[in-house]
Coordinates of C-alpha atoms and ligand atoms in Angstrom, one line a residue:
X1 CA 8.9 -70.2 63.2
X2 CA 12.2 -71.4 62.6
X3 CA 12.3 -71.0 58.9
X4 CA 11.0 -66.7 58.9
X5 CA 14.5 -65.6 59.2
X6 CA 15.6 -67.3 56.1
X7 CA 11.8 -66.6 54.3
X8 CA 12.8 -63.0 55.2
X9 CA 16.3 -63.2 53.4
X10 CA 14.6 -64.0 50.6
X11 CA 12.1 -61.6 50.3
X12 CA 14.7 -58.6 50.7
X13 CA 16.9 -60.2 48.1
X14 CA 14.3 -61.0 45.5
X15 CA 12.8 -57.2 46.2
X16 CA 16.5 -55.5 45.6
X17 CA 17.2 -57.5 42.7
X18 CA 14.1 -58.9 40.6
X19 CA 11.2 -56.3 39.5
X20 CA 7.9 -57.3 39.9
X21 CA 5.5 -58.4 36.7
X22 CA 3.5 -55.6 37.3
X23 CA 6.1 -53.3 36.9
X24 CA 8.2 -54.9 34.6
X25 CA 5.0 -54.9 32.1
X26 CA 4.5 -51.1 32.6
X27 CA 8.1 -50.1 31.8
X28 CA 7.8 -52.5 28.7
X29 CA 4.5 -51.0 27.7
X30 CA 6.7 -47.3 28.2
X31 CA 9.1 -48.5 25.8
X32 CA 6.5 -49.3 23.1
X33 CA 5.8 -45.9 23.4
X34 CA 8.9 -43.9 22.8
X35 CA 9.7 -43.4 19.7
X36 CA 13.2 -45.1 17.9
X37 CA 16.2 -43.2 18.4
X38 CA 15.5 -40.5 20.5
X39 CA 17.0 -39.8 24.1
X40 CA 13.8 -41.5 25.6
X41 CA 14.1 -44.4 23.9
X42 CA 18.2 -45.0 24.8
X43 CA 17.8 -44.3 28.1
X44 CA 14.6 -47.1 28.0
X45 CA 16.9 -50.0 26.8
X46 CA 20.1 -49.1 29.0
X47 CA 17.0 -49.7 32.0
X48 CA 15.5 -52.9 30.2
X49 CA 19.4 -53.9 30.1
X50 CA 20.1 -53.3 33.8
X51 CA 16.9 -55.1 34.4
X52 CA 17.7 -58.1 33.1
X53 CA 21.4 -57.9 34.3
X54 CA 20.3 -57.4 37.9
X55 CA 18.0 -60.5 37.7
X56 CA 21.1 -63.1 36.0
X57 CA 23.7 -61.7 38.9
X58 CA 21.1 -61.6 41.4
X59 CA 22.4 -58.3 42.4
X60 CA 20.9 -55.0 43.4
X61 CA 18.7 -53.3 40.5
X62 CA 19.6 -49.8 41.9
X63 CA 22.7 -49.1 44.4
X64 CA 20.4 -46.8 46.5
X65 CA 18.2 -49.9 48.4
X66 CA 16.2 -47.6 50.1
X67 CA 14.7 -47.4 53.8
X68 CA 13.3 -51.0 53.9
X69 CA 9.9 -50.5 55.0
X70 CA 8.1 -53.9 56.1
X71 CA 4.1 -54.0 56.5
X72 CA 3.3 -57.3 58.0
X73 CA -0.2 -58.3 58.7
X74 CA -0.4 -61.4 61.8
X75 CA -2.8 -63.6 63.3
X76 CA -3.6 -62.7 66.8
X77 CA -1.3 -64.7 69.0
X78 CA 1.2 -64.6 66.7
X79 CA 5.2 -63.1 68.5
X80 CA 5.7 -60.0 66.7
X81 CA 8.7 -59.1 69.0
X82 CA 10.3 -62.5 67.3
X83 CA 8.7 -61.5 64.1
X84 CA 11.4 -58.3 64.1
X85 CA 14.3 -60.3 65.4
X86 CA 13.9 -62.1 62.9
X87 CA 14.1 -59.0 60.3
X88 CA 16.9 -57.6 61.8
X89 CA 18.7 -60.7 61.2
X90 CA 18.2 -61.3 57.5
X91 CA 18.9 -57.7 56.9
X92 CA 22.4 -57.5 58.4
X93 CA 22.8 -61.1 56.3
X94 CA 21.7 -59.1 53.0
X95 CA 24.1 -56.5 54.0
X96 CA 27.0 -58.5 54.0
X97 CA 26.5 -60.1 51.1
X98 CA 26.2 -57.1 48.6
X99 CA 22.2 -57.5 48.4
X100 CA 21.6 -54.1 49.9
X101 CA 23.6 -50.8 50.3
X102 CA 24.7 -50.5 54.0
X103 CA 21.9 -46.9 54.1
X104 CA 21.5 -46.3 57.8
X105 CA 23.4 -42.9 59.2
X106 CA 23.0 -41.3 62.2
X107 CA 21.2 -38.1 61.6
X108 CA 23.1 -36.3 64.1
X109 CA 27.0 -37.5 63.6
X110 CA 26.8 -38.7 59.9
X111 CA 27.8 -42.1 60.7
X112 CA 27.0 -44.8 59.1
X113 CA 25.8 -48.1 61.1
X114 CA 27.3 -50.4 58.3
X115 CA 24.6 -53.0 58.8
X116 CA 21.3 -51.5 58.1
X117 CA 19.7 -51.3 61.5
X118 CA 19.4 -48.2 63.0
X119 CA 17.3 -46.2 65.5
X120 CA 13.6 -46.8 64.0
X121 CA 15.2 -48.5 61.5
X122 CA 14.0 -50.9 59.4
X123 CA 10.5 -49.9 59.4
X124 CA 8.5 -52.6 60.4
X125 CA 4.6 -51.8 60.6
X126 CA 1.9 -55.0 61.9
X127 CA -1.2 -54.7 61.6
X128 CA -3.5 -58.1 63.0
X129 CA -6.3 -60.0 61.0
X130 CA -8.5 -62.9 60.7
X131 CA -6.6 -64.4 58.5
X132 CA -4.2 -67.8 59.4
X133 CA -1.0 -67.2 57.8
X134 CA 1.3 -64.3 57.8
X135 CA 1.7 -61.5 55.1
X136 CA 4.5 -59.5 55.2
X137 CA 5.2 -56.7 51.6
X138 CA 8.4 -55.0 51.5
X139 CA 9.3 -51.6 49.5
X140 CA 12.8 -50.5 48.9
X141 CA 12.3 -47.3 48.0
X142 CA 15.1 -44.8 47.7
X143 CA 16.2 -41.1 48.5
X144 CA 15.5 -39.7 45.2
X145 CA 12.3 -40.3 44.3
X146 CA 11.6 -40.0 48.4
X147 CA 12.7 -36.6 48.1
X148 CA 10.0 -35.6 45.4
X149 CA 7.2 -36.9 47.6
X150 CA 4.7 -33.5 48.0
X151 CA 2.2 -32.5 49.9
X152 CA -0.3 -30.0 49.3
X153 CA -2.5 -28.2 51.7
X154 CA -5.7 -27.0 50.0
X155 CA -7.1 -24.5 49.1
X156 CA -3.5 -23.3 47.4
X157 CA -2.2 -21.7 44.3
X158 CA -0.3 -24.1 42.2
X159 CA 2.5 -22.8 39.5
X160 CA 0.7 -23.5 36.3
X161 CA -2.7 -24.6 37.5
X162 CA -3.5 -21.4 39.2
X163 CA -6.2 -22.1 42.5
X164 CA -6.5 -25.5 43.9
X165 CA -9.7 -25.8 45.7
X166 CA -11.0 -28.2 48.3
X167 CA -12.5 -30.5 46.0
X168 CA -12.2 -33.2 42.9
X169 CA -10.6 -30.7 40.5
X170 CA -8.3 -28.9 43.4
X171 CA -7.2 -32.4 44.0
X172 CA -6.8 -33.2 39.9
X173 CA -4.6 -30.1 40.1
X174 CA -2.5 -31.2 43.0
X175 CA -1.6 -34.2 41.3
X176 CA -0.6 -33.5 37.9
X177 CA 1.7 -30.6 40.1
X178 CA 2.9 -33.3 42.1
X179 CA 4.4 -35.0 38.8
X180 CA 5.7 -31.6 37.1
X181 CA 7.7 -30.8 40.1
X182 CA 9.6 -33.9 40.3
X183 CA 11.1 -33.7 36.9
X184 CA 13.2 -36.6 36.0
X185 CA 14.8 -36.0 39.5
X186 CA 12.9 -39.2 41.4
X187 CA 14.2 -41.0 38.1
X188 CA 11.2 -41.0 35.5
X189 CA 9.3 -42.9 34.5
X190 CA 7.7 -43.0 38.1
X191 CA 4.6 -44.6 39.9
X192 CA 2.5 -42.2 42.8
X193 CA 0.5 -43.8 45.4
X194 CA -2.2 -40.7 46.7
X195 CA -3.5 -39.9 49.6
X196 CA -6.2 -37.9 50.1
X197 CA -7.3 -36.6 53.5
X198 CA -6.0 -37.6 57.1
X199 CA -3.2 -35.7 58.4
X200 CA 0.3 -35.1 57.1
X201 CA 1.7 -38.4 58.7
X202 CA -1.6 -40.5 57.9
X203 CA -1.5 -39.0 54.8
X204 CA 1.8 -39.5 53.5
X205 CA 0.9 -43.9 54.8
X206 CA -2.2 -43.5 52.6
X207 CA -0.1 -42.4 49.8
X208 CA 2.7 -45.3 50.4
X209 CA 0.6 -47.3 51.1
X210 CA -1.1 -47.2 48.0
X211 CA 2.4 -47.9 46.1
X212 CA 1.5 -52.0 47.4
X213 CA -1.4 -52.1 45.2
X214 CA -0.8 -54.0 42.2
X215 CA -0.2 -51.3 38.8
X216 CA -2.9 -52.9 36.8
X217 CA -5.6 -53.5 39.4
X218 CA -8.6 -50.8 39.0
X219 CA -9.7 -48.3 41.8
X220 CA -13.3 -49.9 43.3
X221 CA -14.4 -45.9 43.9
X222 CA -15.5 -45.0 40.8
X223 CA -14.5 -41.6 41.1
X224 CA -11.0 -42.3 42.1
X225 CA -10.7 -44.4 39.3
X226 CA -11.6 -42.2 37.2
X227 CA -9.3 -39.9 38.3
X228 CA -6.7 -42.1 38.2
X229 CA -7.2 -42.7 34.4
X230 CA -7.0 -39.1 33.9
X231 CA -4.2 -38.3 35.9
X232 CA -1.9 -41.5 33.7
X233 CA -3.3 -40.1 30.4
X234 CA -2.6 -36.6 31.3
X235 CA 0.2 -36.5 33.0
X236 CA 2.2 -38.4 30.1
X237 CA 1.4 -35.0 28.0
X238 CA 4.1 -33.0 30.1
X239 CA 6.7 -34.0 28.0
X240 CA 9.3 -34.4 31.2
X241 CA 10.3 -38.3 29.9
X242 CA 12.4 -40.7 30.9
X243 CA 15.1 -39.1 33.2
X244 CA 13.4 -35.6 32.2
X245 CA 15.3 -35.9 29.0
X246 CA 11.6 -35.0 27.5
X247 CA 9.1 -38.2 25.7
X248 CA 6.6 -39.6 26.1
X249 CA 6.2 -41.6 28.6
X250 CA 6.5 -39.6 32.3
X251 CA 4.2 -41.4 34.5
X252 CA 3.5 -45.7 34.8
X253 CA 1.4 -45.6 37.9
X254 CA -1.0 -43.5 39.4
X255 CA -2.6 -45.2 43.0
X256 CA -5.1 -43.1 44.7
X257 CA -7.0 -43.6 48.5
X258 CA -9.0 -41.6 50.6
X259 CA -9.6 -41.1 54.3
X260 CA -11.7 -38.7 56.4
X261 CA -9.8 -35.7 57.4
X262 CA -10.8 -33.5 60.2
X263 CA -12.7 -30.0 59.1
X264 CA -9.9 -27.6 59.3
X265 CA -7.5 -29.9 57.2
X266 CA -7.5 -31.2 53.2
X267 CA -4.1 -32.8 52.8
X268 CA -3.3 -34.5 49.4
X269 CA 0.2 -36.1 49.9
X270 CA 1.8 -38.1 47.0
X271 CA 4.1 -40.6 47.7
X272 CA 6.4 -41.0 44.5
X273 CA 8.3 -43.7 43.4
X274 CA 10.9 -44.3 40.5
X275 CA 11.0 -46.9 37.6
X276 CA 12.9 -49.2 40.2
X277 CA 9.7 -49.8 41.5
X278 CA 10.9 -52.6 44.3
X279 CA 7.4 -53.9 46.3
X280 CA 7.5 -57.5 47.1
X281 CA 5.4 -59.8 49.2
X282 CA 4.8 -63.0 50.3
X283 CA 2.5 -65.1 52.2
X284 CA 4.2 -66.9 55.2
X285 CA 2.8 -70.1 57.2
X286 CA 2.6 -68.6 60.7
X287 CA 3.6 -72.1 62.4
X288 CA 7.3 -73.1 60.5
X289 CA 7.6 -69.8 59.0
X290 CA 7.7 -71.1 55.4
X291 CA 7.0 -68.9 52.2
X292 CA 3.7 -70.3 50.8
X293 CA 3.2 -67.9 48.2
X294 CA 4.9 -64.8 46.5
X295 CA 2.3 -62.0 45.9
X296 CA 2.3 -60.1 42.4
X297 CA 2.3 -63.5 40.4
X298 CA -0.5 -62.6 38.0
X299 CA -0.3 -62.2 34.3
X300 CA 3.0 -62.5 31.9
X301 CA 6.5 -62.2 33.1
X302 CA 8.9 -59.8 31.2
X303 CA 12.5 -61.4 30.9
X304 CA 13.8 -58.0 29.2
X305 CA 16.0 -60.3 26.7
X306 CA 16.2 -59.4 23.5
X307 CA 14.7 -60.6 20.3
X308 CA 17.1 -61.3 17.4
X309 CA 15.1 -58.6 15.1
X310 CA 15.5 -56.1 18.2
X311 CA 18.5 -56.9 18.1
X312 CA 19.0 -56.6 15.0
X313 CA 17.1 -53.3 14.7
X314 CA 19.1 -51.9 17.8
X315 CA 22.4 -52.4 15.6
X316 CA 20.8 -51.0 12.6
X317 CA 19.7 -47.6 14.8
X318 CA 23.3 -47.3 16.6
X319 CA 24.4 -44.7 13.8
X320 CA 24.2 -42.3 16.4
X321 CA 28.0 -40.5 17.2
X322 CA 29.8 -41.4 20.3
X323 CA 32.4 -39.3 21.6
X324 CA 35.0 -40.5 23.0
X325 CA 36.5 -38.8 26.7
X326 CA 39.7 -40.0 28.1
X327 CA 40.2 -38.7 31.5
X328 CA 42.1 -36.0 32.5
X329 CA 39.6 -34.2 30.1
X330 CA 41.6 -30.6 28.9
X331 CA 39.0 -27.5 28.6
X332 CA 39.3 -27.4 24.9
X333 CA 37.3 -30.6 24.8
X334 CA 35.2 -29.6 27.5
X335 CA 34.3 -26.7 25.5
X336 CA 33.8 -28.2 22.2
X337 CA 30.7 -30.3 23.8
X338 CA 27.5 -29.7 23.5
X339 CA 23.9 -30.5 25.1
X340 CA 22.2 -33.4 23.7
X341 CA 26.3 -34.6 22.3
X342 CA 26.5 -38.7 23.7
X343 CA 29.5 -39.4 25.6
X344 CA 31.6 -42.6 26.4
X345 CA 34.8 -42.1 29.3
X346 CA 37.7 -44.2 29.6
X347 CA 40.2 -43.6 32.7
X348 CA 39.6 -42.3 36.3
X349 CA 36.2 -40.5 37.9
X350 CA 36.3 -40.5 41.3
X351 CA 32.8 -40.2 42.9
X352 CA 31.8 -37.4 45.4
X353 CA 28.3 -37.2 47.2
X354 CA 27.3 -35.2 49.7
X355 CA 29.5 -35.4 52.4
X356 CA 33.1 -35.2 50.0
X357 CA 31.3 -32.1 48.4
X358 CA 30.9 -30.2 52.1
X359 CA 34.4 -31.8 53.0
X360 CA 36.1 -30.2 50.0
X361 CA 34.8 -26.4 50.7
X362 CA 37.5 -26.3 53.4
X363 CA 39.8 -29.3 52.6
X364 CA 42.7 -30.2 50.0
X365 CA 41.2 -32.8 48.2
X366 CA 43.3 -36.8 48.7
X367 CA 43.8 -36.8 45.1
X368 CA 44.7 -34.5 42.6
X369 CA 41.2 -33.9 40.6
X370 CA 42.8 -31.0 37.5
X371 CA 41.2 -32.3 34.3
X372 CA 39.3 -34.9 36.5
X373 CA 35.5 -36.2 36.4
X374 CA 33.4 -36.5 39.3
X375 CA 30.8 -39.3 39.6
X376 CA 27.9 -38.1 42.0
X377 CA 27.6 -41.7 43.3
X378 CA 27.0 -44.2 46.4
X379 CA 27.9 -47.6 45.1
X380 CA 27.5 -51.3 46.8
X381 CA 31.1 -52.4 47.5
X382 CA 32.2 -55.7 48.6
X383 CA 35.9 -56.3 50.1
X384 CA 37.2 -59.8 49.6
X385 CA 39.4 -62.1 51.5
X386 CA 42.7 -60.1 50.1
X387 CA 41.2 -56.7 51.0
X388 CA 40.3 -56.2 47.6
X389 CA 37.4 -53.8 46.7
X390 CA 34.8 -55.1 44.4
X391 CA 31.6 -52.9 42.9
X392 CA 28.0 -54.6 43.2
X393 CA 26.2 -51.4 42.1
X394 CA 26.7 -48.1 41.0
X395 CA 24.6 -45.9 39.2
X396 CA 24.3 -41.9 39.8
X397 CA 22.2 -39.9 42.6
X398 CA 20.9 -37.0 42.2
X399 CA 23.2 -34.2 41.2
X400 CA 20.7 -31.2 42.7
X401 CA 22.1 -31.9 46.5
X402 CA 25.6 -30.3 45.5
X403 CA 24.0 -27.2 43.8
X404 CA 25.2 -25.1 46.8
X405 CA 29.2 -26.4 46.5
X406 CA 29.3 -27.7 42.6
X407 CA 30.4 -24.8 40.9
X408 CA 33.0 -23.6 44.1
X409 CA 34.2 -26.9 43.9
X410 CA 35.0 -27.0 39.8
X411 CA 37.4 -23.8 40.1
X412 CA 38.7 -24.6 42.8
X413 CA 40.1 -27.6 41.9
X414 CA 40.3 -27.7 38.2
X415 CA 37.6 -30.6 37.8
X416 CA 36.3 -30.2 33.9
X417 CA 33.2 -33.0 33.9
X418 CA 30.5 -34.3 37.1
X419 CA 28.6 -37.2 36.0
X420 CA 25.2 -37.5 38.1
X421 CA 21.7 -37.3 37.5
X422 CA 18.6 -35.2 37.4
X423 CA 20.6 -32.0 36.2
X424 CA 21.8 -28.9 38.3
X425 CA 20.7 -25.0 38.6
X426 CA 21.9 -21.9 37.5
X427 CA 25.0 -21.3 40.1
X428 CA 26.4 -24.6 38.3
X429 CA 25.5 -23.9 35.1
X430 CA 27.5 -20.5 35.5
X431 CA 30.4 -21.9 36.7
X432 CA 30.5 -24.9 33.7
X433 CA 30.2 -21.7 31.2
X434 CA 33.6 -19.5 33.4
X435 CA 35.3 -22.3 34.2
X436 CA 35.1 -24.9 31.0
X437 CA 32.8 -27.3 32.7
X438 CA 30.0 -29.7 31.4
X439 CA 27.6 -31.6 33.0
X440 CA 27.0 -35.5 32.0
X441 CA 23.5 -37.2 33.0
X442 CA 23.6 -40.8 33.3
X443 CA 20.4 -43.2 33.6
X444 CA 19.6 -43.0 37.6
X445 CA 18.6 -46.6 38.9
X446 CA 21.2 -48.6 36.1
X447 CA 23.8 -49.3 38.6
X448 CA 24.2 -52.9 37.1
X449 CA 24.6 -51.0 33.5
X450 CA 27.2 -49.1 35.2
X451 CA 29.0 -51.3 37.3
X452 CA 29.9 -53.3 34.2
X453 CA 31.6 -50.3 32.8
X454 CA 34.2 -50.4 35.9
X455 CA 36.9 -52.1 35.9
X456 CA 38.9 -51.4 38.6
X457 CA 38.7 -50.1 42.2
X458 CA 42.2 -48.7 42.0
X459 CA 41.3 -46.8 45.9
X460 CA 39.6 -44.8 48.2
X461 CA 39.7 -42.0 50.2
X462 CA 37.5 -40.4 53.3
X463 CA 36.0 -44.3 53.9
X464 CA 35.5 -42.5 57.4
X465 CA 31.9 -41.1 55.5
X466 CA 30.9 -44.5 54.9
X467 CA 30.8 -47.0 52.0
X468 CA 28.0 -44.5 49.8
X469 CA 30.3 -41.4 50.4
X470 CA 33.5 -42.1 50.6
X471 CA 35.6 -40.9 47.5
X472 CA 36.4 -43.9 45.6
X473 CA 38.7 -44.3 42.6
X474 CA 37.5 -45.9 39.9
X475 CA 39.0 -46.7 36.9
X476 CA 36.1 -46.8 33.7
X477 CA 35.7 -48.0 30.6
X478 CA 33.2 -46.7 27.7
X479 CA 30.8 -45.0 30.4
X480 CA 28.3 -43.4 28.6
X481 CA 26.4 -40.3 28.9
X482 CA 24.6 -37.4 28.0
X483 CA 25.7 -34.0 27.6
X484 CA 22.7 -31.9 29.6
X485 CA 24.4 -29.2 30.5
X486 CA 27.4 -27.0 28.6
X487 CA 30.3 -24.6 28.8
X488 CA 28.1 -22.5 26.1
X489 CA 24.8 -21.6 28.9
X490 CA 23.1 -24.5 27.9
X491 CA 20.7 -26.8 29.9
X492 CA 17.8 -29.2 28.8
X493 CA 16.9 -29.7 32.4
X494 CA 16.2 -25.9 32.3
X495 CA 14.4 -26.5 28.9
X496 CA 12.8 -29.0 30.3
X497 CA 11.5 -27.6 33.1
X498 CA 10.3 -24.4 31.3
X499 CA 8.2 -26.7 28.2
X500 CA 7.0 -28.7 30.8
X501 CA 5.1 -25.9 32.3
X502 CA 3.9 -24.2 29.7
X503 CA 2.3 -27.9 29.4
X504 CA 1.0 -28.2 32.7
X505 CA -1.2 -24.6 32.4
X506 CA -3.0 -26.7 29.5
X507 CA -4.8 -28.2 32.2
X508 CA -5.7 -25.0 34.4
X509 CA -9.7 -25.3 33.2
X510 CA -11.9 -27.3 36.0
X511 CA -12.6 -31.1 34.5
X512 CA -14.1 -33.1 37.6
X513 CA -16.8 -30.2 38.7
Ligands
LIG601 O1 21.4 -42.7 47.1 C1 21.6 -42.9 45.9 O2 22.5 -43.6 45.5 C2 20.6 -42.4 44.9 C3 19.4 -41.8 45.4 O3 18.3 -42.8 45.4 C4 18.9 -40.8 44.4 O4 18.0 -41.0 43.6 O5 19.5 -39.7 44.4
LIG602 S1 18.8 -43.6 42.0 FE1 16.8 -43.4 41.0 S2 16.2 -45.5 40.7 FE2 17.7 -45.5 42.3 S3 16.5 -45.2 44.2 FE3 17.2 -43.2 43.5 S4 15.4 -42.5 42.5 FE4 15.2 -44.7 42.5

């Protein structure tokens, strides 16, 4: 088994940094769909591009790597104890070297391992068979879209969808809910893996569980499958879009599998996942510990590079206006923006997460932020021999976590722009509209998109937080976004939200009876 360590290395690096076909020919068959031009359609390309960029640096597709979950599957008499070692091993080694985000904290003090492993952590799940040779899959899957996973206990009353009852249809309903109340926060266009039945832990592994099935592989239940027809054509009718900026194309995947439950219980628990769909697996000789085979080979791969004529047409469609931001940003500007207005930035942003957010209620902040951007992100950061920082990844997180301090933090220290994703609520949108405040949305998962736009690490502050939330100073050039939310009470995440309901109670009347 001397060779698992290193067959192990490469299955977390190719998972971080390569998209499956399977996915990479649903996000391609998304983009067909949008139509040229619009918002959908931008933010569609600026993720093809950070596809393809994360596959020629071999670097991560999204900074948030996720909670490395391993399923392995062993023939009896095989060491599973040396099996984890083993794990453990390659993902410290893919640490260090920039291929995932160092992610594990301590729940209790906040503090952040710097390696990966942690109490329960990585995930690692066996399971024995028949079989000869070892198969191990691998999900990265991240905080945002985690934090959209749902769970419904039936009978209930669904916004919408009115009563969801303990059976075909209840569960119908639960689903298409399940995709509504995410928004573009889990980074749409996203994939659910179902489960229905068990209990809530059993059934949120149904659900996840579900996400390792290939996207193009069709249900053997013929009710589930036809279920999971309905719930793709259906739930692309919401209007929510890529990064719920509205379009047409909300949902890629939609996974569903059943278990007995016990009588007093109905769980349906969706597991949901972004566009940076990262599943991997391989096949591994159980003797030297050799890859034999990589699972998700089937059908045509999608390299993402452009055509001349798309090229061509891309340069013919760029007519759209860019506005130009050089930071410190002075309210007048601020004000003169509008929702839906395209923005590039040139200067400083400094990012903040959750911990420099809490920190700056009751602190002075290290630098002085009047006129200043904030970029809600945890990037991958290398230091090299000289001490010098380096960024491997850095796209936005989700911008909702800081609705309780956002606004508090504006006024109190003069900051006129926060770049995240996802959108914010009312309390922020009231302080961007006192203040001279606007919010900027960039694509979530297109941290090789954005790491490109930074040029510099000129510092960083509160590194005591750990890599993902320390304050980092970063100096930017042409970062592009989109003006969601304005000075003038303006939100399309609010807009969003509301037209995507009245959407939803389309589908209030019972189909599956
Ligand atoms: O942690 C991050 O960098 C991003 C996170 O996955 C998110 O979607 O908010
Ligand atoms: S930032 Fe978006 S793409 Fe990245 S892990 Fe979070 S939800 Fe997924």
């Amino acid at each position: 088994m001397e060779k698992f360590q290193e067959s192990m290395y490469k299955l977390v690096v190719e998972t971080s940094t390569k998209l499956p076909k399977d996915v990479r020919r649903a996000i391609k068959a998304a983009k067909e769909r949008e139509n040229a031009g619009t918002r959908a359609a931008m933010s569609l390309a600026t993720i093809t591009n950070n596809i393809k960029m994360a596959d020629e640096q071999v670097s991560p597709i999204c900074q948030d790597t996720g909670l490395p979950t391993f399923k392995i599957k062993t023939p009896v008499g095989v060491n599973q104890l040396e099996l984890k070692e083993a794990i453990k091993k390659a993902i410290v080694q893919a640490t260090k070297e920039g291929k995932l985000r160092p992610n594990s904290v301590d729940s209790l003090t906040g503090v952040n391992s710097g390696d990966n492993l942690g109490i329960g952590l990585p995930v690692i799940k066996f399971d024995q068979w028949e079989k000869d040779y070892i198969d191990v899959r691998l999900i990265l899957k991240g905080g945002g879209c985690e934090n959209k996973n749902i769970q419904y206990s039936l009978p209930c009353e669904l916004e919408g969808l009115g009563r969801a009852g303990r059976d075909l249809d209840g569960i119908r309903k639960c689903i298409l809910h399940s995709v509504y109340q995410a928004q573009g926060q889990g980074c749409s266009a996203g994939f659910i893996g179902v489960g229905i039945g068990g209990d809530r832990s059993s059934g949120y592994d149904l659900a996840k569980e579900q996400l390792f099935r290939p996207v193009d592989d069709v249900n053997p239940n013929e009710d589930l499958r036809k279920l999971e027809e309905y719930i793709l054509e259906n739930a692309n009718k919401l209007g929510i879009g890529t990064m719920g900026f509205g379009g047409e194309a909300t949902l890629l995947g939609c996974k569903i599998g059943v278990m007995h439950r016990i009588p007093a219980s109905f769980y349906v628990s969706v597991a949901y996942n972004c566009w940076a769909f990262r599943r991997m697996g391989v096949s591994v000789d159980a003797k030297t510990g050799e890859i034999i085979e990589w699972a998700y080979q089937d059908g045509e791969f999608i390299d993402f590079k452009e055509t001349e004529a798309e090229k061509e047409a891309a340069a013919a469609g760029t007519s759209e206006k860019v506005i130009t931001l050089q930071a410190p940003i002075t309210e007048e500007q601020i004000r003169s923006l509008k929702v839906g207005d395209v923005v590039q930035i040139n200067g400083m942003m400094y990012t903040g997460r959750d911990a420099i957010h809490k920190y700056l209620m009751d602190h002075d902040a290290p630098v002085d932020l009047n006129g200043q951007v904030i970029y809600h992100c945890g990037p991958v950061m290398l230091k090299d021999e000289d001490g010098k920082w380096h960024v491997k990844a850095a796209g936005p997180t989700t911008s909702i976590r800081e609705e309780p301090y956002q606004g508090d933090i504006m006024k109190k220290f003069g900051i006129r722009a926060v770049i995240g994703k996802g959108g914010m609520g009312p309390k922020t949108l009231a302080a961007l509209k006192e203040h001279g405040g606007v919010y900027l949305n960039a694509i979530g998962g297109a941290a090789q998109y954005y790491a490109d736009c930074i040029k510099e690490v000129e510092g960083v502050d509160l590194l005591q937080f750990g890599i993902p939330e320390a304050m980092w100073h970063l100096r930017v050039e042409g970062f592009k976004a989109v003006v969601t939310m304005d000075s003038h009470g303006n939100s399309l995440h609010a807009d969003v939200d509301k037209s995507s309901l009245e959407k939803l109670a389309q589908f209030k009347d019972p189909v599956f009876k």
